[in-house]
CSV table of N, CA and C in Angstrom, one decimal:
chain,number,residue,atom,x,y,z
A,1,MET,N,15.5,-5.9,3.2
A,1,MET,CA,14.3,-5.6,3.9
A,1,MET,C,13.4,-6.8,4.2
A,2,SER,N,12.5,-6.7,5.1
A,2,SER,CA,11.7,-7.9,5.5
A,2,SER,C,10.3,-7.4,5.8
A,3,PHE,N,9.3,-8.2,5.5
A,3,PHE,CA,7.9,-7.8,5.8
A,3,PHE,C,7.7,-7.6,7.3
A,4,SER,N,8.6,-8.0,8.1
A,4,SER,CA,8.4,-7.8,9.6
A,4,SER,C,8.6,-6.3,9.9
A,5,LEU,N,9.1,-5.5,9.0
A,5,LEU,CA,9.3,-4.1,9.2
A,5,LEU,C,8.0,-3.3,9.0
A,6,ALA,N,7.0,-3.9,8.5
A,6,ALA,CA,5.7,-3.3,8.3
A,6,ALA,C,4.7,-3.9,9.3
A,7,ASN,N,3.7,-3.1,9.7
A,7,ASN,CA,2.6,-3.5,10.6
A,7,ASN,C,1.4,-3.9,9.7
A,8,TRP,N,0.8,-5.0,9.9
A,8,TRP,CA,-0.3,-5.5,9.1
A,8,TRP,C,-1.6,-5.4,9.8
A,9,THR,N,-2.6,-4.7,9.3
A,9,THR,CA,-3.9,-4.7,9.9
A,9,THR,C,-4.6,-6.1,9.8
A,10,THR,N,-5.5,-6.3,10.6
A,10,THR,CA,-6.2,-7.6,10.7
A,10,THR,C,-6.7,-8.1,9.3
A,11,ASN,N,-7.4,-7.2,8.6
A,11,ASN,CA,-8.1,-7.5,7.4
A,11,ASN,C,-7.3,-6.9,6.2
A,12,TRP,N,-6.0,-6.9,6.2
A,12,TRP,CA,-5.2,-6.3,5.1
A,12,TRP,C,-5.4,-7.0,3.8
A,13,GLN,N,-5.7,-8.3,3.8
A,13,GLN,CA,-5.8,-9.1,2.5
A,13,GLN,C,-7.1,-8.9,1.9
A,14,LYS,N,-7.2,-8.1,0.8
A,14,LYS,CA,-8.5,-7.8,0.2
A,14,LYS,C,-8.7,-8.8,-1.0
A,15,ASP,N,-7.6,-9.4,-1.5
A,15,ASP,CA,-7.7,-10.4,-2.6
A,15,ASP,C,-6.8,-11.6,-2.2
A,16,GLY,N,-7.4,-12.7,-2.1
A,16,GLY,CA,-6.7,-13.9,-1.6
A,16,GLY,C,-5.5,-14.4,-2.6
A,17,ARG,N,-5.5,-13.8,-3.8
A,17,ARG,CA,-4.4,-14.2,-4.7
A,17,ARG,C,-3.0,-13.7,-4.3
A,18,PHE,N,-3.0,-12.7,-3.4
A,18,PHE,CA,-1.8,-12.0,-3.0
A,18,PHE,C,-1.4,-12.2,-1.5
A,19,SER,N,-0.4,-12.9,-1.3
A,19,SER,CA,0.1,-13.3,0.0
A,19,SER,C,0.8,-12.1,0.7
A,20,LYS,N,1.1,-12.3,1.9
A,20,LYS,CA,1.9,-11.3,2.7
A,20,LYS,C,3.3,-11.2,2.1
A,21,ASN,N,3.9,-12.3,1.7
A,21,ASN,CA,5.2,-12.3,1.1
A,21,ASN,C,5.2,-11.5,-0.2
A,22,TYR,N,4.2,-11.8,-1.1
A,22,TYR,CA,4.2,-11.1,-2.4
A,22,TYR,C,3.9,-9.6,-2.2
A,23,THR,N,3.0,-9.3,-1.2
A,23,THR,CA,2.7,-7.9,-0.9
A,23,THR,C,3.9,-7.2,-0.4
A,24,SER,N,4.7,-7.9,0.4
A,24,SER,CA,5.9,-7.3,0.9
A,24,SER,C,6.9,-6.9,-0.2
A,25,VAL,N,7.0,-7.8,-1.2
A,25,VAL,CA,7.9,-7.5,-2.3
A,25,VAL,C,7.4,-6.3,-3.0
A,26,LEU,N,6.1,-6.1,-3.2
A,26,LEU,CA,5.6,-4.9,-3.9
A,26,LEU,C,5.9,-3.6,-3.0
A,27,ILE,N,5.8,-3.8,-1.7
A,27,ILE,CA,6.1,-2.7,-0.8
A,27,ILE,C,7.6,-2.3,-0.9
A,28,GLU,N,8.4,-3.3,-0.9
A,28,GLU,CA,9.9,-3.0,-1.1
A,28,GLU,C,10.2,-2.3,-2.4
A,29,LYS,N,9.5,-2.7,-3.5
A,29,LYS,CA,9.7,-2.0,-4.8
A,29,LYS,C,9.2,-0.5,-4.7
A,30,ALA,N,8.0,-0.3,-4.0
A,30,ALA,CA,7.5,1.0,-3.8
A,30,ALA,C,8.4,1.9,-3.0
A,31,CYS,N,9.1,1.3,-2.0
A,31,CYS,CA,10.1,2.1,-1.2
A,31,CYS,C,11.2,2.6,-2.1
A,32,ARG,N,11.5,2.0,-3.2
A,32,ARG,CA,12.5,2.5,-4.1
A,32,ARG,C,12.1,3.8,-4.8
A,33,LEU,N,10.7,4.0,-4.8
A,33,LEU,CA,10.2,5.2,-5.5
A,33,LEU,C,10.0,6.4,-4.6
A,34,ASP,N,10.0,6.2,-3.3
A,34,ASP,CA,9.7,7.3,-2.4
A,34,ASP,C,10.5,7.2,-1.1
A,35,SER,N,11.2,8.2,-0.8
A,35,SER,CA,12.1,8.2,0.4
A,35,SER,C,11.3,8.2,1.7
A,36,GLN,N,10.1,8.9,1.7
A,36,GLN,CA,9.3,9.0,2.9
A,36,GLN,C,8.7,7.6,3.2
A,37,LEU,N,8.3,6.9,2.2
A,37,LEU,CA,7.8,5.5,2.4
A,37,LEU,C,8.9,4.6,2.8
A,38,ASN,N,10.1,4.7,2.2
A,38,ASN,CA,11.2,3.9,2.6
A,38,ASN,C,11.6,4.1,4.1
A,39,ASN,N,11.6,5.4,4.5
A,39,ASN,CA,12.0,5.7,5.9
A,39,ASN,C,11.0,5.1,6.8
A,40,ALA,N,9.7,5.2,6.5
A,40,ALA,CA,8.6,4.7,7.4
A,40,ALA,C,8.8,3.2,7.5
A,41,TYR,N,9.1,2.5,6.4
A,41,TYR,CA,9.3,1.1,6.3
A,41,TYR,C,10.5,0.7,7.2
A,42,CYS,N,11.6,1.4,7.1
A,42,CYS,CA,12.8,1.1,7.8
A,42,CYS,C,12.6,1.4,9.3
A,43,ARG,N,11.8,2.4,9.7
A,43,ARG,CA,11.6,2.7,11.1
A,43,ARG,C,10.6,1.8,11.7
A,44,GLY,N,9.8,1.0,10.9
A,44,GLY,CA,8.8,0.1,11.4
A,44,GLY,C,7.5,0.8,11.7
A,45,THR,N,7.3,2.0,11.2
A,45,THR,CA,6.0,2.7,11.4
A,45,THR,C,5.0,2.5,10.3
A,46,LEU,N,5.4,1.8,9.2
A,46,LEU,CA,4.6,1.7,8.0
A,46,LEU,C,3.5,0.6,8.4
A,47,LYS,N,2.2,1.0,8.1
A,47,LYS,CA,1.1,0.1,8.3
A,47,LYS,C,0.5,-0.3,7.0
A,48,VAL,N,0.3,-1.6,6.8
A,48,VAL,CA,-0.4,-2.1,5.6
A,48,VAL,C,-1.9,-2.1,5.9
A,49,ILE,N,-2.6,-1.2,5.3
A,49,ILE,CA,-4.1,-1.2,5.5
A,49,ILE,C,-4.7,-2.2,4.6
A,50,ALA,N,-4.3,-2.2,3.3
A,50,ALA,CA,-4.9,-3.2,2.4
A,50,ALA,C,-3.8,-3.6,1.3
A,51,GLY,N,-3.7,-4.8,1.1
A,51,GLY,CA,-2.8,-5.4,0.1
A,51,GLY,C,-3.4,-5.1,-1.3
A,52,PRO,N,-2.8,-5.6,-2.4
A,52,PRO,CA,-3.3,-5.4,-3.7
A,52,PRO,C,-4.8,-5.7,-3.9
A,53,HIS,N,-5.5,-4.7,-4.4
A,53,HIS,CA,-6.9,-4.8,-4.7
A,53,HIS,C,-7.4,-3.7,-5.6
A,54,ARG,N,-8.6,-3.8,-6.0
A,54,ARG,CA,-9.3,-2.6,-6.7
A,54,ARG,C,-10.8,-2.7,-6.4
A,55,LYS,N,-11.4,-1.5,-6.4
A,55,LYS,CA,-12.8,-1.4,-6.2
A,55,LYS,C,-13.3,-2.1,-4.9
A,56,ALA,N,-12.7,-1.8,-3.8
A,56,ALA,CA,-13.1,-2.4,-2.5
A,56,ALA,C,-14.1,-1.7,-1.7
A,57,GLY,N,-14.5,-0.5,-2.1
A,57,GLY,CA,-15.4,0.3,-1.3
A,57,GLY,C,-16.8,-0.2,-1.3
A,58,PRO,N,-17.6,0.4,-0.5
A,58,PRO,CA,-19.1,0.0,-0.4
A,58,PRO,C,-19.7,0.2,-1.8
A,59,GLY,N,-20.5,-0.8,-2.2
A,59,GLY,CA,-21.2,-0.7,-3.5
A,59,GLY,C,-20.2,-0.7,-4.7
A,60,GLU,N,-19.1,-1.4,-4.5
A,60,GLU,CA,-18.0,-1.5,-5.5
A,60,GLU,C,-17.4,-0.1,-5.8
A,61,GLY,N,-17.5,0.8,-4.9
A,61,GLY,CA,-16.9,2.1,-5.0
A,61,GLY,C,-15.4,2.0,-4.8
A,62,GLY,N,-14.7,3.1,-4.9
A,62,GLY,CA,-13.2,3.0,-4.7
A,62,GLY,C,-12.4,3.1,-6.0
A,63,ASP,N,-11.2,2.9,-5.8
A,63,ASP,CA,-10.2,3.0,-7.0
A,63,ASP,C,-10.3,1.8,-7.9
A,64,ALA,N,-10.6,2.0,-9.1
A,64,ALA,CA,-10.7,0.9,-10.1
A,64,ALA,C,-9.3,0.3,-10.5
A,65,ARG,N,-8.2,1.1,-10.2
A,65,ARG,CA,-6.9,0.6,-10.6
A,65,ARG,C,-6.4,-0.3,-9.5
A,66,TRP,N,-5.5,-1.2,-9.9
A,66,TRP,CA,-4.8,-2.0,-8.9
A,66,TRP,C,-4.0,-1.1,-7.9
A,67,HIS,N,-4.1,-1.3,-6.6
A,67,HIS,CA,-3.4,-0.5,-5.7
A,67,HIS,C,-3.3,-1.2,-4.3
A,68,MET,N,-2.4,-0.7,-3.5
A,68,MET,CA,-2.3,-1.1,-2.1
A,68,MET,C,-2.6,0.2,-1.3
A,69,THR,N,-3.0,0.0,-0.1
A,69,THR,CA,-3.3,1.2,0.8
A,69,THR,C,-2.3,1.0,2.0
A,70,LEU,N,-1.4,2.0,2.1
A,70,LEU,CA,-0.4,2.0,3.2
A,70,LEU,C,-0.5,3.3,4.0
A,71,GLN,N,-0.2,3.2,5.3
A,71,GLN,CA,-0.1,4.4,6.1
A,71,GLN,C,1.3,4.5,6.7
A,72,PRO,N,2.0,5.5,6.3
A,72,PRO,CA,3.4,5.7,6.7
A,72,PRO,C,3.6,5.8,8.3
A,73,SER,N,2.7,6.5,8.9
A,73,SER,CA,2.8,6.6,10.4
A,73,SER,C,1.4,6.8,11.0
A,74,ALA,N,1.3,6.6,12.3
A,74,ALA,CA,0.0,6.7,12.9
A,74,ALA,C,-0.7,8.0,12.7
A,75,ASN,N,0.1,9.1,12.6
A,75,ASN,CA,-0.5,10.4,12.4
A,75,ASN,C,-0.6,10.9,11.0
A,76,SER,N,-0.4,10.0,10.0
A,76,SER,CA,-0.5,10.4,8.6
A,76,SER,C,-1.7,9.8,7.9
A,77,SER,N,-1.9,10.4,6.8
A,77,SER,CA,-3.0,9.9,5.9
A,77,SER,C,-2.6,8.6,5.2
A,78,CYS,N,-3.5,7.9,4.7
A,78,CYS,CA,-3.2,6.7,4.0
A,78,CYS,C,-2.8,7.0,2.6
A,79,TRP,N,-1.9,6.3,2.0
A,79,TRP,CA,-1.5,6.5,0.6
A,79,TRP,C,-1.9,5.3,-0.2
A,80,HIS,N,-2.2,5.6,-1.5
A,80,HIS,CA,-2.5,4.5,-2.5
A,80,HIS,C,-1.2,4.3,-3.2
A,81,ILE,N,-0.7,3.1,-3.3
A,81,ILE,CA,0.4,2.7,-4.1
A,81,ILE,C,-0.2,2.1,-5.4
A,82,ILE,N,-0.2,2.8,-6.5
A,82,ILE,CA,-0.8,2.4,-7.7
A,82,ILE,C,0.1,1.4,-8.4
A,83,LEU,N,-0.5,0.2,-8.8
A,83,LEU,CA,0.3,-0.9,-9.4
A,83,LEU,C,0.0,-1.0,-10.9
A,84,ASP,N,0.9,-1.6,-11.6
A,84,ASP,CA,0.6,-1.8,-13.0
A,84,ASP,C,-0.5,-2.9,-13.2
A,85,ASN,N,-1.0,-3.0,-14.4
A,85,ASN,CA,-2.1,-3.9,-14.6
A,85,ASN,C,-1.8,-5.4,-14.3
A,86,SER,N,-0.6,-5.8,-14.3
A,86,SER,CA,-0.2,-7.2,-14.1
A,86,SER,C,0.1,-7.4,-12.6
A,87,VAL,N,0.0,-6.3,-11.8
A,87,VAL,CA,0.2,-6.3,-10.3
A,87,VAL,C,1.6,-6.9,-10.0
A,88,THR,N,2.6,-6.4,-10.7
A,88,THR,CA,3.9,-6.9,-10.5
A,88,THR,C,4.9,-5.7,-10.0
A,89,ARG,N,4.4,-4.5,-10.2
A,89,ARG,CA,5.3,-3.4,-9.8
A,89,ARG,C,4.5,-2.1,-9.5
A,90,PRO,N,4.9,-1.3,-8.6
A,90,PRO,CA,4.3,0.0,-8.3
A,90,PRO,C,4.6,1.0,-9.4
A,91,VAL,N,3.7,1.8,-9.9
A,91,VAL,CA,4.0,2.8,-10.9
A,91,VAL,C,3.8,4.2,-10.4
A,92,LYS,N,3.1,4.4,-9.3
A,92,LYS,CA,2.8,5.8,-8.8
A,92,LYS,C,2.4,5.7,-7.3
A,93,ILE,N,2.8,6.7,-6.6
A,93,ILE,CA,2.4,6.8,-5.2
A,93,ILE,C,1.5,8.0,-5.1
A,94,ASN,N,0.2,7.8,-4.7
A,94,ASN,CA,-0.8,8.8,-4.5
A,94,ASN,C,-0.8,9.1,-3.0
A,95,LYS,N,-0.2,10.3,-2.6
A,95,LYS,CA,-0.2,10.7,-1.2
A,95,LYS,C,-1.4,11.5,-0.9
A,96,ARG,N,-2.3,10.8,-0.2
A,96,ARG,CA,-3.6,11.5,0.1
A,96,ARG,C,-3.5,12.2,1.4
A,97,GLU,N,-3.3,13.5,1.3
A,97,GLU,CA,-3.0,14.3,2.6
A,97,GLU,C,-4.4,14.7,3.2
A,98,LEU,N,-4.4,14.6,4.5
A,98,LEU,CA,-5.6,14.9,5.2
A,98,LEU,C,-5.7,16.5,5.3
A,99,THR,N,-6.8,17.0,5.0
A,99,THR,CA,-7.1,18.4,5.1
A,99,THR,C,-8.4,18.6,5.8
A,100,GLY,N,-8.4,19.1,7.0
A,100,GLY,CA,-9.6,19.3,7.7
A,100,GLY,C,-10.3,18.0,8.1
A,101,HIS,N,-11.5,17.8,7.6
A,101,HIS,CA,-12.3,16.6,7.9
A,101,HIS,C,-12.3,15.6,6.8
A,102,GLY,N,-11.5,15.8,5.7
A,102,GLY,CA,-11.5,14.9,4.6
A,102,GLY,C,-10.2,15.0,3.9
A,103,PHE,N,-10.2,14.4,2.7
A,103,PHE,CA,-9.0,14.4,1.9
A,103,PHE,C,-9.1,15.4,0.8
């Protein structure tokens, strides 16, 4: 696999310690955990909304766990790929499904 199979938003890098190459490796590991994610990656429809980060929301809101935010396709909700505390491997995939006007 190659990081060229994913689309990267302009401001994907939320923490400068994590490069596109490193984030790509984490995405490839996450693809081993979920076939839908892997299929989106292989089709080239996977969008990287945010690389590894935590608490990136307004007023330091958001997820306090290390995670990446990915969108499998243009018509899907964004998913959080929860990472271990050392930010070396994904441990869980939170599929945030859109229902009505929110999650």
